[in-house]
PDB file of C-alpha atoms in Angstrom:
ATOM      1  CA  MET A1140      34.273  26.168   6.180  1.00 56.00           C
ATOM      2  CA  SER A1141      32.655  29.227   4.681  1.00 64.00           C
ATOM      3  CA  ALA A1142      31.198  29.972   1.314  1.00 71.00           C
ATOM      4  CA  GLN A1143      31.626  33.377  -0.245  1.00 73.00           C
ATOM      5  CA  VAL A1144      30.289  34.774  -3.555  1.00 66.00           C
ATOM      6  CA  TRP A1145      32.897  36.223  -5.799  1.00 74.00           C
ATOM      7  CA  PRO A1146      32.665  38.991  -6.938  1.00 79.00           C
ATOM      8  CA  PRO A1147      31.178  40.389  -3.775  1.00 80.00           C
ATOM      9  CA  ILE A1148      27.418  41.487  -3.861  1.00 83.00           C
ATOM     10  CA  PRO A1149      25.497  43.402  -1.368  1.00 86.00           C
ATOM     11  CA  HIS A1150      24.070  41.577   1.497  1.00 85.00           C
ATOM     12  CA  GLU A1151      20.500  42.321   0.375  1.00 90.00           C
ATOM     13  CA  GLN A1152      21.026  40.767  -2.978  1.00 88.00           C
ATOM     14  CA  LEU A1153      22.905  37.778  -1.461  1.00 84.00           C
ATOM     15  CA  ILE A1154      19.617  37.301   0.920  1.00 90.00           C
ATOM     16  CA  LYS A1155      17.415  37.568  -1.998  1.00 92.00           C
ATOM     17  CA  GLU A1156      19.452  35.109  -4.099  1.00 88.00           C
ATOM     18  CA  GLU A1157      19.215  32.602  -0.967  1.00 90.00           C
ATOM     19  CA  GLU A1158      15.526  32.924  -0.680  1.00 92.00           C
ATOM     20  CA  ASP A1159      15.366  32.222  -4.356  1.00 91.00           C
ATOM     21  CA  ALA A1160      17.349  29.374  -4.350  1.00 91.00           C
ATOM     22  CA  LEU A1161      15.455  27.848  -1.364  1.00 91.00           C
ATOM     23  CA  ALA A1162      12.301  28.466  -3.168  1.00 90.00           C
ATOM     24  CA  ALA A1163      13.208  26.755  -6.193  1.00 92.00           C
ATOM     25  CA  GLU A1164      14.539  23.936  -4.184  1.00 93.00           C
ATOM     26  CA  LEU A1165      11.232  23.654  -2.319  1.00 90.00           C
ATOM     27  CA  GLU A1166       9.479  23.574  -5.754  1.00 91.00           C
ATOM     28  CA  TRP A1167      11.481  20.888  -7.108  1.00 93.00           C
ATOM     29  CA  LEU A1168      11.075  18.773  -3.887  1.00 92.00           C
ATOM     30  CA  LEU A1169       7.233  19.193  -3.920  1.00 90.00           C
ATOM     31  CA  ALA A1170       7.275  18.216  -7.591  1.00 89.00           C
ATOM     32  CA  ASP A1171       9.287  15.124  -6.861  1.00 92.00           C
ATOM     33  CA  LEU A1172       6.964  14.198  -3.966  1.00 91.00           C
ATOM     34  CA  GLN A1173       4.097  13.758  -6.219  1.00 91.00           C
ATOM     35  CA  GLY A1174       5.848  11.165  -8.023  1.00 92.00           C
ATOM     36  CA  ALA A1175       6.319   9.230  -4.606  1.00 93.00           C
ATOM     37  CA  LEU A1176       2.885  10.069  -3.633  1.00 93.00           C
ATOM     38  CA  ALA A1177       1.683   8.162  -6.732  1.00 93.00           C
ATOM     39  CA  SER A1178       3.781   5.217  -6.184  1.00 95.00           C
ATOM     40  CA  LEU A1179       2.612   4.887  -2.457  1.00 94.00           C
ATOM     41  CA  LYS A1180      -1.228   5.342  -3.635  1.00 95.00           C
ATOM     42  CA  SER A1181      -0.391   2.272  -6.109  1.00 95.00           C
ATOM     43  CA  GLY A1182       0.897   0.021  -3.365  1.00 95.00           C
ATOM     44  CA  LEU A1183      -1.936   1.181  -0.921  1.00 94.00           C
ATOM     45  CA  GLU A1184      -4.503   0.082  -3.858  1.00 94.00           C
ATOM     46  CA  GLU A1185      -2.868  -3.198  -4.038  1.00 93.00           C
ATOM     47  CA  CYS A1186      -3.221  -3.730  -0.393  1.00 90.00           C
ATOM     48  CA  LEU A1187      -6.965  -2.717  -0.565  1.00 91.00           C
ATOM     49  CA  ALA A1188      -7.386  -5.132  -3.557  1.00 89.00           C
ATOM     50  CA  LEU A1189      -5.984  -8.100  -1.384  1.00 86.00           C
ATOM     51  CA  LEU A1190      -8.093  -6.988   1.656  1.00 86.00           C
ATOM     52  CA  ASN A1191     -11.302  -6.804  -0.369  1.00 83.00           C
ATOM     53  CA  VAL A1192     -10.988 -10.289  -1.972  1.00 76.00           C
ATOM     54  CA  GLN A1193     -14.611 -11.284  -2.985  1.00 78.00           C
ATOM     55  CA  GLU A1194     -15.877 -14.784  -3.455  1.00 77.00           C
ATOM     56  CA  PRO A1195     -14.542 -17.548  -3.587  1.00 82.00           C
ATOM     57  CA  GLY A1196     -12.185 -15.754  -0.964  1.00 84.00           C
ATOM     58  CA  THR A1197      -8.606 -16.562  -0.053  1.00 87.00           C
ATOM     59  CA  THR A1198      -7.887 -20.032   1.627  1.00 89.00           C
ATOM     60  CA  LEU A1199      -5.004 -20.022   4.093  1.00 90.00           C
ATOM     61  CA  ALA A1200      -3.313 -23.129   5.302  1.00 92.00           C
ATOM     62  CA  LEU A1201      -2.354 -23.530   8.949  1.00 90.00           C
ATOM     63  CA  SER A1202       0.223 -25.600  10.375  1.00 90.00           C
ATOM     64  CA  THR A1203       2.923 -25.491  13.183  1.00 86.00           C
ATOM     65  CA  LEU A1204       6.485 -25.875  12.312  1.00 83.00           C
ATOM     66  CA  ARG A1205       7.814 -29.481  12.660  1.00 76.00           C
ATOM     67  CA  SER A1206       4.937 -30.623  14.411  1.00 78.00           C
ATOM     68  CA  GLU A1207       1.110 -31.263  13.815  1.00 75.00           C
ATOM     69  CA  THR A1208      -0.044 -29.278  16.996  1.00 86.00           C
ATOM     70  CA  VAL A1209      -2.172 -27.140  14.588  1.00 90.00           C
ATOM     71  CA  LYS A1210      -3.314 -28.436  11.194  1.00 91.00           C
ATOM     72  CA  GLY A1211      -6.003 -26.972   8.975  1.00 93.00           C
ATOM     73  CA  PHE A1212      -7.328 -24.116   6.733  1.00 94.00           C
ATOM     74  CA  VAL A1213      -9.496 -21.044   7.087  1.00 93.00           C
ATOM     75  CA  THR A1214     -11.139 -19.103   4.058  1.00 91.00           C
ATOM     76  CA  ARG A1215     -11.285 -15.264   4.358  1.00 91.00           C
ATOM     77  CA  VAL A1216     -13.648 -13.017   2.309  1.00 90.00           C
ATOM     78  CA  GLY A1217     -13.001  -9.429   2.877  1.00 88.00           C
ATOM     79  CA  THR A1218     -12.841  -8.921   6.663  1.00 88.00           C
ATOM     80  CA  ARG A1219     -14.255 -12.150   7.573  1.00 90.00           C
ATOM     81  CA  ILE A1220     -13.464 -15.602   7.941  1.00 91.00           C
ATOM     82  CA  ILE A1221     -16.188 -17.582   6.287  1.00 91.00           C
ATOM     83  CA  LYS A1222     -15.169 -21.153   6.909  1.00 92.00           C
ATOM     84  CA  GLY A1223     -12.505 -23.128   8.566  1.00 93.00           C
ATOM     85  CA  ASP A1224     -11.439 -26.677   9.497  1.00 93.00           C
ATOM     86  CA  ILE A1225      -8.553 -26.755  12.130  1.00 92.00           C
ATOM     87  CA  SER A1226      -7.181 -29.715  14.015  1.00 90.00           C
ATOM     88  CA  LEU A1227      -5.763 -28.918  17.471  1.00 87.00           C
ATOM     89  CA  ARG A1228      -3.341 -31.350  19.391  1.00 86.00           C
ATOM     90  CA  ILE A1229      -2.971 -30.221  22.934  1.00 83.00           C
ATOM     91  CA  SER A1230      -0.380 -32.116  24.858  1.00 80.00           C
ATOM     92  CA  SER A1231      -1.847 -31.403  28.223  1.00 83.00           C
ATOM     93  CA  LEU A1232      -5.443 -32.578  27.368  1.00 81.00           C
ATOM     94  CA  ALA A1233      -6.434 -36.024  25.808  1.00 82.00           C
ATOM     95  CA  PRO A1234      -8.275 -35.895  22.488  1.00 79.00           C
ATOM     96  CA  PRO A1235     -12.000 -36.775  22.409  1.00 81.00           C
ATOM     97  CA  ARG A1236     -12.596 -40.506  22.204  1.00 84.00           C
ATOM     98  CA  GLY A1237     -12.091 -41.880  18.685  1.00 84.00           C
ATOM     99  CA  GLN A1238     -10.170 -38.820  17.589  1.00 85.00           C
ATOM    100  CA  GLN A1239      -6.315 -37.808  17.388  1.00 84.00           C
ATOM    101  CA  SER A1240      -7.209 -34.250  17.824  1.00 86.00           C
ATOM    102  CA  TYR A1241      -9.717 -31.456  18.672  1.00 86.00           C
ATOM    103  CA  PRO A1242     -11.641 -30.506  15.796  1.00 88.00           C
ATOM    104  CA  LEU A1243     -12.486 -26.816  15.154  1.00 88.00           C
ATOM    105  CA  ARG A1244     -14.907 -25.936  12.439  1.00 91.00           C
ATOM    106  CA  ILE A1245     -15.917 -22.445  11.522  1.00 91.00           C
ATOM    107  CA  SER A1246     -19.077 -22.443   9.556  1.00 88.00           C
ATOM    108  CA  SER A1247     -20.549 -19.081  10.288  1.00 90.00           C
ATOM    109  CA  PRO A1248     -19.009 -15.762   9.332  1.00 90.00           C
ATOM    110  CA  LEU A1249     -16.319 -14.768  12.020  1.00 90.00           C
ATOM    111  CA  PRO A1250     -15.783 -10.972  11.686  1.00 89.00           C
ATOM    112  CA  LEU A1251     -12.220  -9.649  12.035  1.00 87.00           C
ATOM    113  CA  PRO A1252     -12.484  -6.185  13.445  1.00 87.00           C
ATOM    114  CA  GLN A1253      -8.708  -5.583  13.126  1.00 88.00           C
ATOM    115  CA  LEU A1254      -9.197  -6.118   9.106  1.00 89.00           C
ATOM    116  CA  SER A1255     -12.290  -3.909   9.204  1.00 90.00           C
ATOM    117  CA  ALA A1256     -10.342  -1.211  10.960  1.00 90.00           C
ATOM    118  CA  LEU A1257      -7.198  -1.734   8.464  1.00 91.00           C
ATOM    119  CA  LEU A1258      -9.573  -1.258   5.512  1.00 92.00           C
ATOM    120  CA  ASN A1259     -10.884   2.029   7.116  1.00 93.00           C
ATOM    121  CA  PHE A1260      -7.391   3.178   7.528  1.00 94.00           C
ATOM    122  CA  LEU A1261      -6.369   2.212   3.897  1.00 94.00           C
ATOM    123  CA  ASN A1262      -9.234   4.266   2.715  1.00 95.00           C
ATOM    124  CA  GLN A1263      -8.569   7.091   4.753  1.00 96.00           C
ATOM    125  CA  THR A1264      -4.759   7.012   3.392  1.00 96.00           C
ATOM    126  CA  LEU A1265      -5.882   6.881   0.048  1.00 95.00           C
ATOM    127  CA  ASP A1266      -8.280   9.924   0.598  1.00 95.00           C
ATOM    128  CA  ILE A1267      -5.348  11.890   2.232  1.00 94.00           C
ATOM    129  CA  ILE A1268      -3.029  11.327  -0.894  1.00 94.00           C
ATOM    130  CA  ASP A1269      -6.017  12.346  -3.277  1.00 93.00           C
ATOM    131  CA  ILE A1270      -6.407  15.617  -1.285  1.00 92.00           C
ATOM    132  CA  SER A1271      -2.726  16.134  -1.393  1.00 90.00           C
ATOM    133  CA  THR A1272      -2.454  15.418  -5.189  1.00 88.00           C
ATOM    134  CA  TRP A1273      -5.636  16.938  -6.623  1.00 88.00           C
ATOM    135  CA  THR A1274      -7.929  18.791  -4.190  1.00 85.00           C
ATOM    136  CA  GLY A1275      -5.361  20.924  -2.387  1.00 81.00           C
ATOM    137  CA  ASP A1276      -2.353  23.021  -3.417  1.00 86.00           C
ATOM    138  CA  PRO A1277       0.270  20.588  -4.191  1.00 85.00           C
ATOM    139  CA  LYS A1278       2.701  23.474  -4.480  1.00 86.00           C
ATOM    140  CA  ASN A1279       2.121  24.970  -1.024  1.00 89.00           C
ATOM    141  CA  GLY A1280       4.848  23.508   1.451  1.00 88.00           C
ATOM    142  CA  SER A1281       2.766  24.145   4.621  1.00 91.00           C
ATOM    143  CA  PHE A1282      -0.310  22.404   3.099  1.00 92.00           C
ATOM    144  CA  ILE A1283       1.881  19.333   1.866  1.00 92.00           C
ATOM    145  CA  SER A1284       3.590  19.189   5.428  1.00 93.00           C
ATOM    146  CA  GLY A1285       0.264  18.847   7.042  1.00 93.00           C
ATOM    147  CA  GLN A1286      -0.901  16.381   4.825  1.00 93.00           C
ATOM    148  CA  LEU A1287       2.392  14.262   5.169  1.00 94.00           C
ATOM    149  CA  ARG A1288       1.927  14.415   8.974  1.00 96.00           C
ATOM    150  CA  LEU A1289      -1.678  13.164   8.750  1.00 96.00           C
ATOM    151  CA  LEU A1290      -0.760  10.547   6.374  1.00 95.00           C
ATOM    152  CA  ALA A1291       2.160   9.321   8.752  1.00 95.00           C
ATOM    153  CA  ASP A1292      -0.385   9.373  11.571  1.00 96.00           C
ATOM    154  CA  THR A1293      -2.783   7.411   9.798  1.00 95.00           C
ATOM    155  CA  ILE A1294      -0.407   4.705   8.655  1.00 94.00           C
ATOM    156  CA  ASN A1295       1.013   4.506  12.165  1.00 93.00           C
ATOM    157  CA  GLU A1296      -2.521   3.936  13.476  1.00 91.00           C
ATOM    158  CA  ALA A1297      -3.032   1.122  10.895  1.00 91.00           C
ATOM    159  CA  LYS A1298       0.149  -0.573  11.866  1.00 90.00           C
ATOM    160  CA  ALA A1299      -0.998  -0.622  15.633  1.00 88.00           C
ATOM    161  CA  VAL A1300      -4.319  -2.104  14.578  1.00 87.00           C
ATOM    162  CA  MET A1301      -2.583  -4.846  12.899  1.00 85.00           C
ATOM    163  CA  LYS A1302       0.038  -5.159  15.680  1.00 84.00           C
ATOM    164  CA  GLY A1303      -2.731  -5.646  18.368  1.00 76.00           C
ATOM    165  CA  GLY A1304      -2.875  -4.741  21.901  1.00 67.00           C
ATOM    166  CA  GLU A1305      -5.441  -3.560  24.419  1.00 66.00           C
ATOM    167  CA  ASP A1306      -5.883  -0.053  23.166  1.00 63.00           C
ATOM    168  CA  VAL A1307      -6.650  -0.620  19.637  1.00 58.00           C
ATOM    169  CA  VAL A1308      -9.800  -2.012  17.778  1.00 60.00           C
ATOM    170  CA  GLY A1309     -10.389  -5.808  18.343  1.00 56.00           C
ATOM    171  CA  GLY A1310      -7.503  -5.498  21.105  1.00 55.00           C
ATOM    172  CA  LYS A1311      -8.583  -8.459  23.423  1.00 58.00           C
ATOM    173  CA  TRP A1312     -10.351 -10.436  20.600  1.00 53.00           C
ATOM    174  CA  TRP A1313     -10.187 -13.618  22.612  1.00 54.00           C
ATOM    175  CA  GLU A1314     -12.404 -12.176  25.371  1.00 62.00           C
ATOM    176  CA  ASP A1315     -15.230 -10.783  22.686  1.00 58.00           C
ATOM    177  CA  ASP A1316     -18.388 -12.851  22.184  1.00 56.00           C
ATOM    178  CA  PHE A1317     -18.943 -12.924  18.384  1.00 52.00           C
ATOM    179  CA  ALA A1318     -21.971 -15.570  18.657  1.00 49.00           C
ATOM    180  CA  GLY A1319     -24.693 -12.938  18.306  1.00 49.00           C
ATOM    181  CA  ASP A1320     -22.962 -10.818  15.876  1.00 50.00           C
ATOM    182  CA  GLU A1321     -24.727 -11.229  12.415  1.00 48.00           C
ATOM    183  CA  THR A1322     -23.058  -8.079  10.766  1.00 44.00           C
TER     184      THR A1322
END
């Protein structure tokens, strides 16, 4: 399929018209992108508000499906678990005398490095969006392209932190000793 302009126009004018149409389309896309960035910023601010919960904190119930192997609660304030009471039933290990399960009580704050790193990444993404919208040139396609790549990389790093693994912050959390950590 081919497209032809009727009545025919000189080749130089055709190229100029194509460039003008592409410039107008880019301008429209960049203007439309500002609305999407505002929506993304609003969603990220909601996530940040949920992560920065202050006193009395968020209490989360813990249980296992269709059994009582794990039962209890933990209370999170910001990026720390401040208290918790968990009962564990381990089928291969008899419970302590006079009890039906192993009690696990958290009384001193337990830092969660994954949430601290996530908080950092959320703040970085909000900064990138602010720079893209207010500080930089929102009409410059090259600038916005670079900012969107940076934004995507930062969001992917935040997802990797929450997913866990050996190569991210708090990767092997079960091997770390937080007993002396008072931060």
